[in-house]
Short mmCIF file of C-alpha atoms in Angstrom, two decimals:
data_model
loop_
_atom_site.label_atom_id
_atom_site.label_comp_id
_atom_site.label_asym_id
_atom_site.label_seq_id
_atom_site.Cartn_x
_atom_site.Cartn_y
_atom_site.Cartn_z
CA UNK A 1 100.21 79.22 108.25
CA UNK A 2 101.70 81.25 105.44
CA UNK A 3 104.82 83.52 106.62
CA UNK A 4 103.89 86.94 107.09
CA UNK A 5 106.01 89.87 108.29
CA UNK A 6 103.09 91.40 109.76
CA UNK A 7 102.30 91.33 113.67
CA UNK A 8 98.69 92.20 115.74
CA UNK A 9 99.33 94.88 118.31
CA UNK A 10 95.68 95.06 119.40
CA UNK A 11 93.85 92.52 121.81
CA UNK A 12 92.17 89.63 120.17
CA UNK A 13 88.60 90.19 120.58
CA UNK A 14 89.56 93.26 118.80
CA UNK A 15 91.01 92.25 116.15
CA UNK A 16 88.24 89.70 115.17
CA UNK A 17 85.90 92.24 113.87
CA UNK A 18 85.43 94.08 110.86
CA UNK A 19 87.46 91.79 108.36
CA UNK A 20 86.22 93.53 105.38
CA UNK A 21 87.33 97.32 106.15
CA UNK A 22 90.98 98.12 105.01
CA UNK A 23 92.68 97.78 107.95
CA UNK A 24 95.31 100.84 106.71
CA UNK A 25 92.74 103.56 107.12
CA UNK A 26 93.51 103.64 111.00
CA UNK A 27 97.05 104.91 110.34
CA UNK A 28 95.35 108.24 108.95
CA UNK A 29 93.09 108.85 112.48
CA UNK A 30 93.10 110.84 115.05
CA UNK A 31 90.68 109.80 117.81
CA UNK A 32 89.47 111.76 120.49
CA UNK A 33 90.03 110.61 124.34
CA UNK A 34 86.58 112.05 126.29
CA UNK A 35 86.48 109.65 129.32
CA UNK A 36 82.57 108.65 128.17
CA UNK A 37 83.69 106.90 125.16
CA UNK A 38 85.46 103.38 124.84
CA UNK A 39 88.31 102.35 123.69
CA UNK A 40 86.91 100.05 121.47
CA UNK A 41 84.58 102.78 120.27
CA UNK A 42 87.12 104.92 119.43
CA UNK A 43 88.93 102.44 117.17
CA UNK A 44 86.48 101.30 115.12
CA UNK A 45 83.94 105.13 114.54
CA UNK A 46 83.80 105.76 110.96
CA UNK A 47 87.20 107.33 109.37
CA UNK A 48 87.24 110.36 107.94
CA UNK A 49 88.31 111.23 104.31
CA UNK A 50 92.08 112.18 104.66
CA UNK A 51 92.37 115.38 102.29
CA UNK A 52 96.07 116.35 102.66
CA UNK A 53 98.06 114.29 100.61
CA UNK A 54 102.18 113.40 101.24
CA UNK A 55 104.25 111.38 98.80
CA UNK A 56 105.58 108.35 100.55
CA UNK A 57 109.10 106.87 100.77
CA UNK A 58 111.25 110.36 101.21
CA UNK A 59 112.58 108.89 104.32
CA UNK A 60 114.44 105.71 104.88
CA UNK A 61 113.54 105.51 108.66
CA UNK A 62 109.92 106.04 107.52
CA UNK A 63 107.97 102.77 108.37
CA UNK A 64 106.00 100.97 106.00
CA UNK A 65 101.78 100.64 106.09
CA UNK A 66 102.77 96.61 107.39
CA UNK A 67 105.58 97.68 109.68
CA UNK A 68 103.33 100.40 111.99
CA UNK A 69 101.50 97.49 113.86
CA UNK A 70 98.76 99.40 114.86
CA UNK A 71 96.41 96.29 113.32
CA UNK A 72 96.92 92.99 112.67
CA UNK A 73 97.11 93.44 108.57
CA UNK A 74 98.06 90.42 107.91
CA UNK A 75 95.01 88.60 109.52
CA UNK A 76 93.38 87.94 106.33
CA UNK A 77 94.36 84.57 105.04
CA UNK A 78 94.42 86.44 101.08
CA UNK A 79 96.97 89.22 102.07
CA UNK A 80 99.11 86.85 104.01
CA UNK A 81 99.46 84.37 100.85
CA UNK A 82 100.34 87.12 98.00
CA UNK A 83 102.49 88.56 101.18
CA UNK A 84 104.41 85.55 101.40
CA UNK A 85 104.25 85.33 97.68
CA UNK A 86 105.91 88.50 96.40
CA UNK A 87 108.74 87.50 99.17
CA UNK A 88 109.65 84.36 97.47
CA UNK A 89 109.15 86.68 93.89
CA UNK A 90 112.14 88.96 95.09
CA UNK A 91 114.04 85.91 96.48
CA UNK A 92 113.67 84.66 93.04
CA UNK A 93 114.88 87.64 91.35
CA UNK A 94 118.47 86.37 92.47
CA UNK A 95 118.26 83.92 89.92
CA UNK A 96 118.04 86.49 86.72
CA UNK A 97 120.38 88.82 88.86
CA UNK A 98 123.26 85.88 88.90
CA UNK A 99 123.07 84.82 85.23
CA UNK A 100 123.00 88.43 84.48
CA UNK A 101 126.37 88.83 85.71
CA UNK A 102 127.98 85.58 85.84
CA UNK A 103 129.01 85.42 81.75
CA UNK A 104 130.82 89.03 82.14
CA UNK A 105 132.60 87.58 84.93
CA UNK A 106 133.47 84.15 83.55
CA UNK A 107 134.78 85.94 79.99
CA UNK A 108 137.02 88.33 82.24
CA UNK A 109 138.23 85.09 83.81
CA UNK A 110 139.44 83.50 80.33
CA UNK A 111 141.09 86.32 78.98
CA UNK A 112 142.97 86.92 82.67
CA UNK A 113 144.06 82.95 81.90
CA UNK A 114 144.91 83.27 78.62
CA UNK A 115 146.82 86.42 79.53
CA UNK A 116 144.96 88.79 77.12
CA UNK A 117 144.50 91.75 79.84
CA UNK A 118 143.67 94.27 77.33
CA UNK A 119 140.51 92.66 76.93
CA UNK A 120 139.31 93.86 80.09
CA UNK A 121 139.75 97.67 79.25
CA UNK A 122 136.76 97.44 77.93
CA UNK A 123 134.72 97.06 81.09
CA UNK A 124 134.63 100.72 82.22
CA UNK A 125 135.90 100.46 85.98
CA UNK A 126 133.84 103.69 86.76
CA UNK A 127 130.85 102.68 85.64
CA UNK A 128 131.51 99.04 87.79
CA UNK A 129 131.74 101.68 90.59
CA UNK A 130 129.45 103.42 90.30
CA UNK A 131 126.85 100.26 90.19
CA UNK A 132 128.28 98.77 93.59
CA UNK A 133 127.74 102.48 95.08
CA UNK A 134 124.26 102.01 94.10
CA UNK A 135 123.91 98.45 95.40
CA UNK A 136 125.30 99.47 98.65
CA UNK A 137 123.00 102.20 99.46
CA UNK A 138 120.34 100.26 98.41
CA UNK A 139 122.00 97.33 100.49
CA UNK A 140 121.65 99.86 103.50
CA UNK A 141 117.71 101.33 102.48
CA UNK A 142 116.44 97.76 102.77
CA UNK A 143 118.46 96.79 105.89
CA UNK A 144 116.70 99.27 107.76
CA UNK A 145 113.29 98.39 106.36
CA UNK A 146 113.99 94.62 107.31
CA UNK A 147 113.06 93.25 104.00
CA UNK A 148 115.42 90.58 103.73
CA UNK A 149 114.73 89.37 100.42
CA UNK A 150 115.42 92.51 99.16
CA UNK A 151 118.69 92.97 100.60
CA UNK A 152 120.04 89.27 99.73
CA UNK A 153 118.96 90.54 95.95
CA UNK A 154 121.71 93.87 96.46
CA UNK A 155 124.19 91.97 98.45
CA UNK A 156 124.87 89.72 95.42
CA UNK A 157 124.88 92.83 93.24
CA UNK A 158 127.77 93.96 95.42
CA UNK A 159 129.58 91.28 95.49
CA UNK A 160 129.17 89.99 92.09
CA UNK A 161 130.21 93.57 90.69
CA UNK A 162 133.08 93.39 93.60
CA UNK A 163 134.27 90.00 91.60
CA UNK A 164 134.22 92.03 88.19
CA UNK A 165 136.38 95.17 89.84
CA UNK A 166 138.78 92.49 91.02
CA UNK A 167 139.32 91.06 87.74
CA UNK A 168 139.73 94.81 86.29
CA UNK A 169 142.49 95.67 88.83
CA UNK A 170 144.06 92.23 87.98
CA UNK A 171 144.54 93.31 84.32
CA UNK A 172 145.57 96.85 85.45
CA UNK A 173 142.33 98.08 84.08
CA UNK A 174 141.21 99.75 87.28
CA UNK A 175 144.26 101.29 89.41
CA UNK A 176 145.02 99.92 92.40
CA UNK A 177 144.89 102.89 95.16
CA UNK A 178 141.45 103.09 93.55
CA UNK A 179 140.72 99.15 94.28
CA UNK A 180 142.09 99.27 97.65
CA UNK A 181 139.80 102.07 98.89
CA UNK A 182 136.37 100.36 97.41
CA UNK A 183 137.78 96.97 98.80
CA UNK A 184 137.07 99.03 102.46
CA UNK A 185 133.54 100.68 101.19
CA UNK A 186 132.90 97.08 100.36
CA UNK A 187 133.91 94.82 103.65
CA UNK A 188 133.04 97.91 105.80
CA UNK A 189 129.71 98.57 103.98
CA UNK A 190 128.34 94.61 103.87
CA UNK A 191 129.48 94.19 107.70
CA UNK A 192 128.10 97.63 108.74
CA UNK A 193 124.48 96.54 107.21
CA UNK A 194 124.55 93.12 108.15
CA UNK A 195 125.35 94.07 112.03
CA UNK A 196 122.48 96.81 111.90
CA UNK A 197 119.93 94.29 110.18
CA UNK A 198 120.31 91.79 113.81
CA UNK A 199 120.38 94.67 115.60
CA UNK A 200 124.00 94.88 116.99
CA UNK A 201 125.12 97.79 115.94
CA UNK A 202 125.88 101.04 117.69
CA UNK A 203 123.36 104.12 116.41
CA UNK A 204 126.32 106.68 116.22
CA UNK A 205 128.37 104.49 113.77
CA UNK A 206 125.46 104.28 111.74
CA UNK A 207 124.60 107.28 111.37
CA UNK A 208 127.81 107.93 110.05
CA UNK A 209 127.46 104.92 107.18
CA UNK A 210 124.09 106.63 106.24
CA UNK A 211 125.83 110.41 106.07
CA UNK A 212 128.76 108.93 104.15
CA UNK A 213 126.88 106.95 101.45
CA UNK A 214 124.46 110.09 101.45
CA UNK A 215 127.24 112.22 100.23
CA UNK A 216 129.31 109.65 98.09
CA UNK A 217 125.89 108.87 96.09
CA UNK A 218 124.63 112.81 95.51
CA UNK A 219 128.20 113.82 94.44
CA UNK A 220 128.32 110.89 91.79
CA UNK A 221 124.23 111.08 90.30
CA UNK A 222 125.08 114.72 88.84
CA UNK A 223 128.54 113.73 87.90
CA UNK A 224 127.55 110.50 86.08
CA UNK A 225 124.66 112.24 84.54
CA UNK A 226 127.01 115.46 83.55
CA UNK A 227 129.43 112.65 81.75
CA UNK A 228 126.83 110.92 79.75
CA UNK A 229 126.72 113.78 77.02
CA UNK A 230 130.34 114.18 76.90
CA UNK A 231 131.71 115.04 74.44
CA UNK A 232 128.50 117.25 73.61
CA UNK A 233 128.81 119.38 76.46
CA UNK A 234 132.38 120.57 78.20
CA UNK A 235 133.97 117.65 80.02
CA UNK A 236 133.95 119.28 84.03
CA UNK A 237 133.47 117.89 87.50
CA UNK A 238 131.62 120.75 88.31
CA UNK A 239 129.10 119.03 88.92
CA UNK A 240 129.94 116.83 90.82
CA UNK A 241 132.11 118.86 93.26
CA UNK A 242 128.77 121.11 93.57
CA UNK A 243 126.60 118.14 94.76
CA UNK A 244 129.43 117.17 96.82
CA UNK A 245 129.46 120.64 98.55
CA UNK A 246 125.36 120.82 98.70
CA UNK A 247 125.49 117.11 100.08
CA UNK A 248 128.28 117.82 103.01
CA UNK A 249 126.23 120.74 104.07
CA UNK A 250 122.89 119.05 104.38
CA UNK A 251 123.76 116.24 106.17
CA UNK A 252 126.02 118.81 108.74
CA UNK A 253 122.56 120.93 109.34
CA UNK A 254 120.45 117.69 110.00
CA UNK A 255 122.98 116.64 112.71
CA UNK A 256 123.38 119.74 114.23
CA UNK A 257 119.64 120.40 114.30
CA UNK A 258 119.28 123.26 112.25
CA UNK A 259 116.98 121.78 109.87
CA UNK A 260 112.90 121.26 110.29
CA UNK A 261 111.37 117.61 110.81
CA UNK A 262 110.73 117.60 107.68
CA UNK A 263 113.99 118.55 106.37
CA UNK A 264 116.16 115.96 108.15
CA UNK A 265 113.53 113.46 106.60
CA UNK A 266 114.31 114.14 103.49
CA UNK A 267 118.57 114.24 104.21
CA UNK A 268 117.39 111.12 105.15
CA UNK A 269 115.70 109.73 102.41
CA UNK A 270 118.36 111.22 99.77
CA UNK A 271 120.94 108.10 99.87
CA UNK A 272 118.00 105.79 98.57
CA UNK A 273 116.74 108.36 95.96
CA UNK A 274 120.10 109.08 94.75
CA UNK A 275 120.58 105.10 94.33
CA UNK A 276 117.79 104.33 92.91
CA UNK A 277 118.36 107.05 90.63
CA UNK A 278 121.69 105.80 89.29
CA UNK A 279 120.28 102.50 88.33
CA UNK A 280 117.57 104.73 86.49
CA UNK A 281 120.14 106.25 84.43
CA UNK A 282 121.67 103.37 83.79
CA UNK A 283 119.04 102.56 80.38
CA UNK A 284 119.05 106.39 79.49
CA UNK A 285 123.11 106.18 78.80
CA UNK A 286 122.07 102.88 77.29
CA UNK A 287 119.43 104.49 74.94
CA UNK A 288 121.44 107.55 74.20
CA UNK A 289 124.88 105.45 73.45
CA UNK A 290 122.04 103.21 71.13
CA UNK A 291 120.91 106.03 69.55
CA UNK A 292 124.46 107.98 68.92
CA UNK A 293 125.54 104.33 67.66
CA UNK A 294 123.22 101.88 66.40
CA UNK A 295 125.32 99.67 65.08
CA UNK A 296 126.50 98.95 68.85
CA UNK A 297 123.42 97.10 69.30
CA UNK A 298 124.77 94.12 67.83
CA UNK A 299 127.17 93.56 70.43
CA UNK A 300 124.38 93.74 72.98
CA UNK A 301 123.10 90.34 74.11
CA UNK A 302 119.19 89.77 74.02
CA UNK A 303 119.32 87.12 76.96
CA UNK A 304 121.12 89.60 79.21
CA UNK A 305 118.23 92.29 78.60
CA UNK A 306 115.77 89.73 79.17
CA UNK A 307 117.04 88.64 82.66
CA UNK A 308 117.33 92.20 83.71
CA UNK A 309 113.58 92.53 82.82
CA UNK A 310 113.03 89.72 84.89
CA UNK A 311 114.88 90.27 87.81
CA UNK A 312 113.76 93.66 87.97
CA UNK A 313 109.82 92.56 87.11
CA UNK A 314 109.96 89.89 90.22
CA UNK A 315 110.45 93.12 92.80
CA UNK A 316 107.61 95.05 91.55
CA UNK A 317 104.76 93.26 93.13
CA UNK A 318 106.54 93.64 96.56
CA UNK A 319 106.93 96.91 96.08
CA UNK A 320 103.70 97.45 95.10
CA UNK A 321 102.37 95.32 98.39
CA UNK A 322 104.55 97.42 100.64
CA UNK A 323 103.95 100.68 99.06
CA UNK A 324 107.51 101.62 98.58
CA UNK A 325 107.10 104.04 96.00
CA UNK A 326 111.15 104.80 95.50
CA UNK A 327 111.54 100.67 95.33
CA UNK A 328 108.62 100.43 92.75
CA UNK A 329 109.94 103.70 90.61
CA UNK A 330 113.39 101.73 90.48
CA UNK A 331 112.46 98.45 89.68
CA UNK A 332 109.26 99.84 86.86
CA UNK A 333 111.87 101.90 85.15
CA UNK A 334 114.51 98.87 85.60
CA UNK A 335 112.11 96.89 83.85
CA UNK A 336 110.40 98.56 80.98
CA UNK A 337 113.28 100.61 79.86
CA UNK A 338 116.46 98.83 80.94
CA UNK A 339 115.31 95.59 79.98
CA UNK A 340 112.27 95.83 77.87
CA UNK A 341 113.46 99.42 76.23
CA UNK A 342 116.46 97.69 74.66
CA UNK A 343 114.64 94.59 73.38
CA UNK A 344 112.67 97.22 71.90
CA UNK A 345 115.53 98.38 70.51
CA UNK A 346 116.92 94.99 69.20
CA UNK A 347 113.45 94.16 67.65
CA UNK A 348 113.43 97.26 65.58
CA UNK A 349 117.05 96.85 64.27
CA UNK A 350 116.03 93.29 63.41
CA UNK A 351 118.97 91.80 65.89
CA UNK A 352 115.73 89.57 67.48
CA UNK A 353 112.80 87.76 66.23
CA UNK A 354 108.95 89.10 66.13
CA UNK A 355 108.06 85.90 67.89
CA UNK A 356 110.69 86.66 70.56
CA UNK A 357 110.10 90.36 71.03
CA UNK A 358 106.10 89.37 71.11
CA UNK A 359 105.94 86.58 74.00
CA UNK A 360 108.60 88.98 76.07
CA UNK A 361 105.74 92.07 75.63
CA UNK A 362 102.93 89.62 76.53
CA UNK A 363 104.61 87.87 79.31
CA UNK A 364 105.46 91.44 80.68
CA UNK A 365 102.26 92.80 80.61
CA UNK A 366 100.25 89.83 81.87
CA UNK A 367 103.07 89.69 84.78
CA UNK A 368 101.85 93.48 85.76
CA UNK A 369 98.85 93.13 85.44
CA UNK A 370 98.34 90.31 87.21
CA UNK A 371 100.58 92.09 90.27
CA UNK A 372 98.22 94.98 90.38
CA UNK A 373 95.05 92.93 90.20
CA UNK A 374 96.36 90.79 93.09
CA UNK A 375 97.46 93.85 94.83
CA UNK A 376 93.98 95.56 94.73
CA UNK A 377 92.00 91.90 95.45
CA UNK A 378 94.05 91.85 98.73
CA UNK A 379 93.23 95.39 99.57
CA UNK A 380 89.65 95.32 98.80
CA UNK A 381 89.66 97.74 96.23
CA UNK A 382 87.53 97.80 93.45
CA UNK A 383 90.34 98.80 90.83
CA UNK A 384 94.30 98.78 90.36
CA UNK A 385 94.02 102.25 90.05
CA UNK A 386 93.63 102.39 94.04
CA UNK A 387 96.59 101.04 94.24
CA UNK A 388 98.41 103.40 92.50
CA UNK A 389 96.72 106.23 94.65
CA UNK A 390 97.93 104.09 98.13
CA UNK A 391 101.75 103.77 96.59
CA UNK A 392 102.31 107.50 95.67
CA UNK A 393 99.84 109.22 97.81
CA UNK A 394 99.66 107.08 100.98
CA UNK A 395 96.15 107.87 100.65
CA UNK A 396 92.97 105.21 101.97
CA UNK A 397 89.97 105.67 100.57
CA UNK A 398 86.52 104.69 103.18
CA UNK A 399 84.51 101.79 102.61
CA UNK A 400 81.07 101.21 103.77
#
């Protein structure tokens, strides 16, 4: 039997009918409970077209169409192959996530041998930190949504950027109150996730975790951004200090309950935006630095861009499959601007072949389209484009 994450809630003989309906319209019923009418009834009267429509994934806590358990989803032998699939895909993306890292690392190791610490100013220490912020929140997102893969993938991205802020503090390239204090947000932050994944941690503490990478990540997005188009614009932490502010007060009204449901929700949901959206504006600095100074581009390797297209294009069909629509925005933009965007870039400078910059575009675009043609076969939809509805609007359309 193929692994599947999913598990049947209802009784067998219930769960042996109707195999060709979408088993996710039931999340969007409500049934009524006269005493005349069956339970079984009840559960399987024709839905009703949902009309109000709510963007998905604006809360962390907010479970997933396969985590609700209110039907066996993973019964069909299709969805629980692809499901097992696209786990092994985002297992795999470790692989291009490793090489990407591993020659900056191994470089920084030579010149720390050979003594040459002035080599190493050239790694920007806050941008290093900046990176394992993001991999920690997103460590913390996924820990609480149980997707294991998913977290293995961010646990090497902290630890792997860890290795490279080691090496700059080494060379006296980072300073050294500033290495000490992430060295804490590091061990506290991988043991912290780790003990909530088994389930042996204490709610209260965190709670705390999730309010402090809340705040740390909306008081750097704005700041980071802000910095970007400096010298252009006034050099300030205004920013910065403004989102820290806005951030410290939010999180103080969800815990003292004067926000609505819907407001702590979002509090809730803003540590995983906000990390997501650093990695986003990771390829815009990229394209604007490319575009203030072509010649740049020389220096910037063509394999490296590659594997980050890959690693990030191995997540996107398990995104898709679990509707995470903040996971999905990530790794798309990841993808086709990060990673494909600067190939782009290299093919029209002439730094990379036609043939090269060709199979990359056609092995991209076969790999997503064969994820959303999967993605819809499994469903029972009759075109990707459903799929794209489920993943932003949480929306189910009937079937006869």
């Amino acid at each position: 039997m193929a692994k599947s994450y999913y598990a049947a809630s209802l009784p067998l003989h219930l769960t042996q009918h109707h195999h060709n309906r979408n088993p996710l319209h039931f999340k969007y019923l409500t049934f009524p409970r006269p005493p005349n009418i069956s339970t079984a009834h009840r559960l399987f009267a024709s839905p009703r077209r949902r009309h109000n429509f709510s963007l998905n994934a604006l809360d962390s806590d907010a479970p997933r169409p396969h985590q609700q358990g209110s039907v066996d989803i993973g019964r069909d032998e299709s969805y629980q192959q692809w499901d097992s699939l696209t786990a092994k895909f985002s297992a795999a993306a470790n692989v291009p996530f490793l090489l990407l890292q591993m020659p900056q690392i191994l470089l920084n190791a030579r010149n720390l041998a050979a003594g040459n610490k002035t080599a190493l100013l050239a790694v920007p220490w806050l941008g290093m930190l900046t990176s394992l912020l993001g991999n920690l929140s997103l460590l913390s997102y996924f820990a609480k949504k149980k997707e294991k893969e998913a977290m293995v993938v961010q646990t090497l991205g902290v630890v792997s950027t860890y290795v490279v802020i080691a090496q700059l503090a080494l060379a006296e390239a980072m300073p050294l109150p500033y290495f000490l204090a992430t060295s804490v947000i590091v061990g506290s932050g991988l043991f912290l996730n780790f003990m909530n994944y088994f389930g042996l941690l204490n709610a209260g503490i965190w709670s705390f975790w999730e309010d402090f990478i809340t705040v740390g990540g909306l008081s750097v997005l704005p700041q980071i951004m802000w910095s970007t188009f400096v010298p252009f614009i006034p050099n300030s932490i205004l920013p910065g200090a403004t989102a820290f502010v806005l951030a410290v007060l939010a999180v103080t009204m969800a815990r003292t309950g004067k926000l609505s449901e819907e407001g702590v929700k979002f509090v809730g949901g803003i540590s995983g935006w906000t990390a997501t959206l650093l990695f986003m504006w990771m390829p815009v600095s990229q394209m604007w630095t490319n575009i203030l100074n072509p010649e740049n581009m020389k220096g910037l390797s063509a394999f490296s861009m590659l594997l980050a297209m890959l690693g990030n294009g191995l997540l996107l069909p398990r995104a898709l499959l679990i509707r995470d629509l903040m996971w999905f925005i990530g790794s798309s933009w990841a993808t086709l601007f990060y990673g494909y965007g600067n190939l782009a870039c290299l093919f029209v400078l002439n730094i990379i072949s036609k043939e090269f910059f060709l199979a990359a575009t056609v092995g991209l675009v076969a790999w997503i389209g064969m994820a959303f043609w999967r993605d819809s076969a499994v469903h029972g939809h009759n075109s990707p484009l459903a799929s794209i509805r489920d993943l932003v609007f949480g929306y189910r359309d009937d079937k006869a």
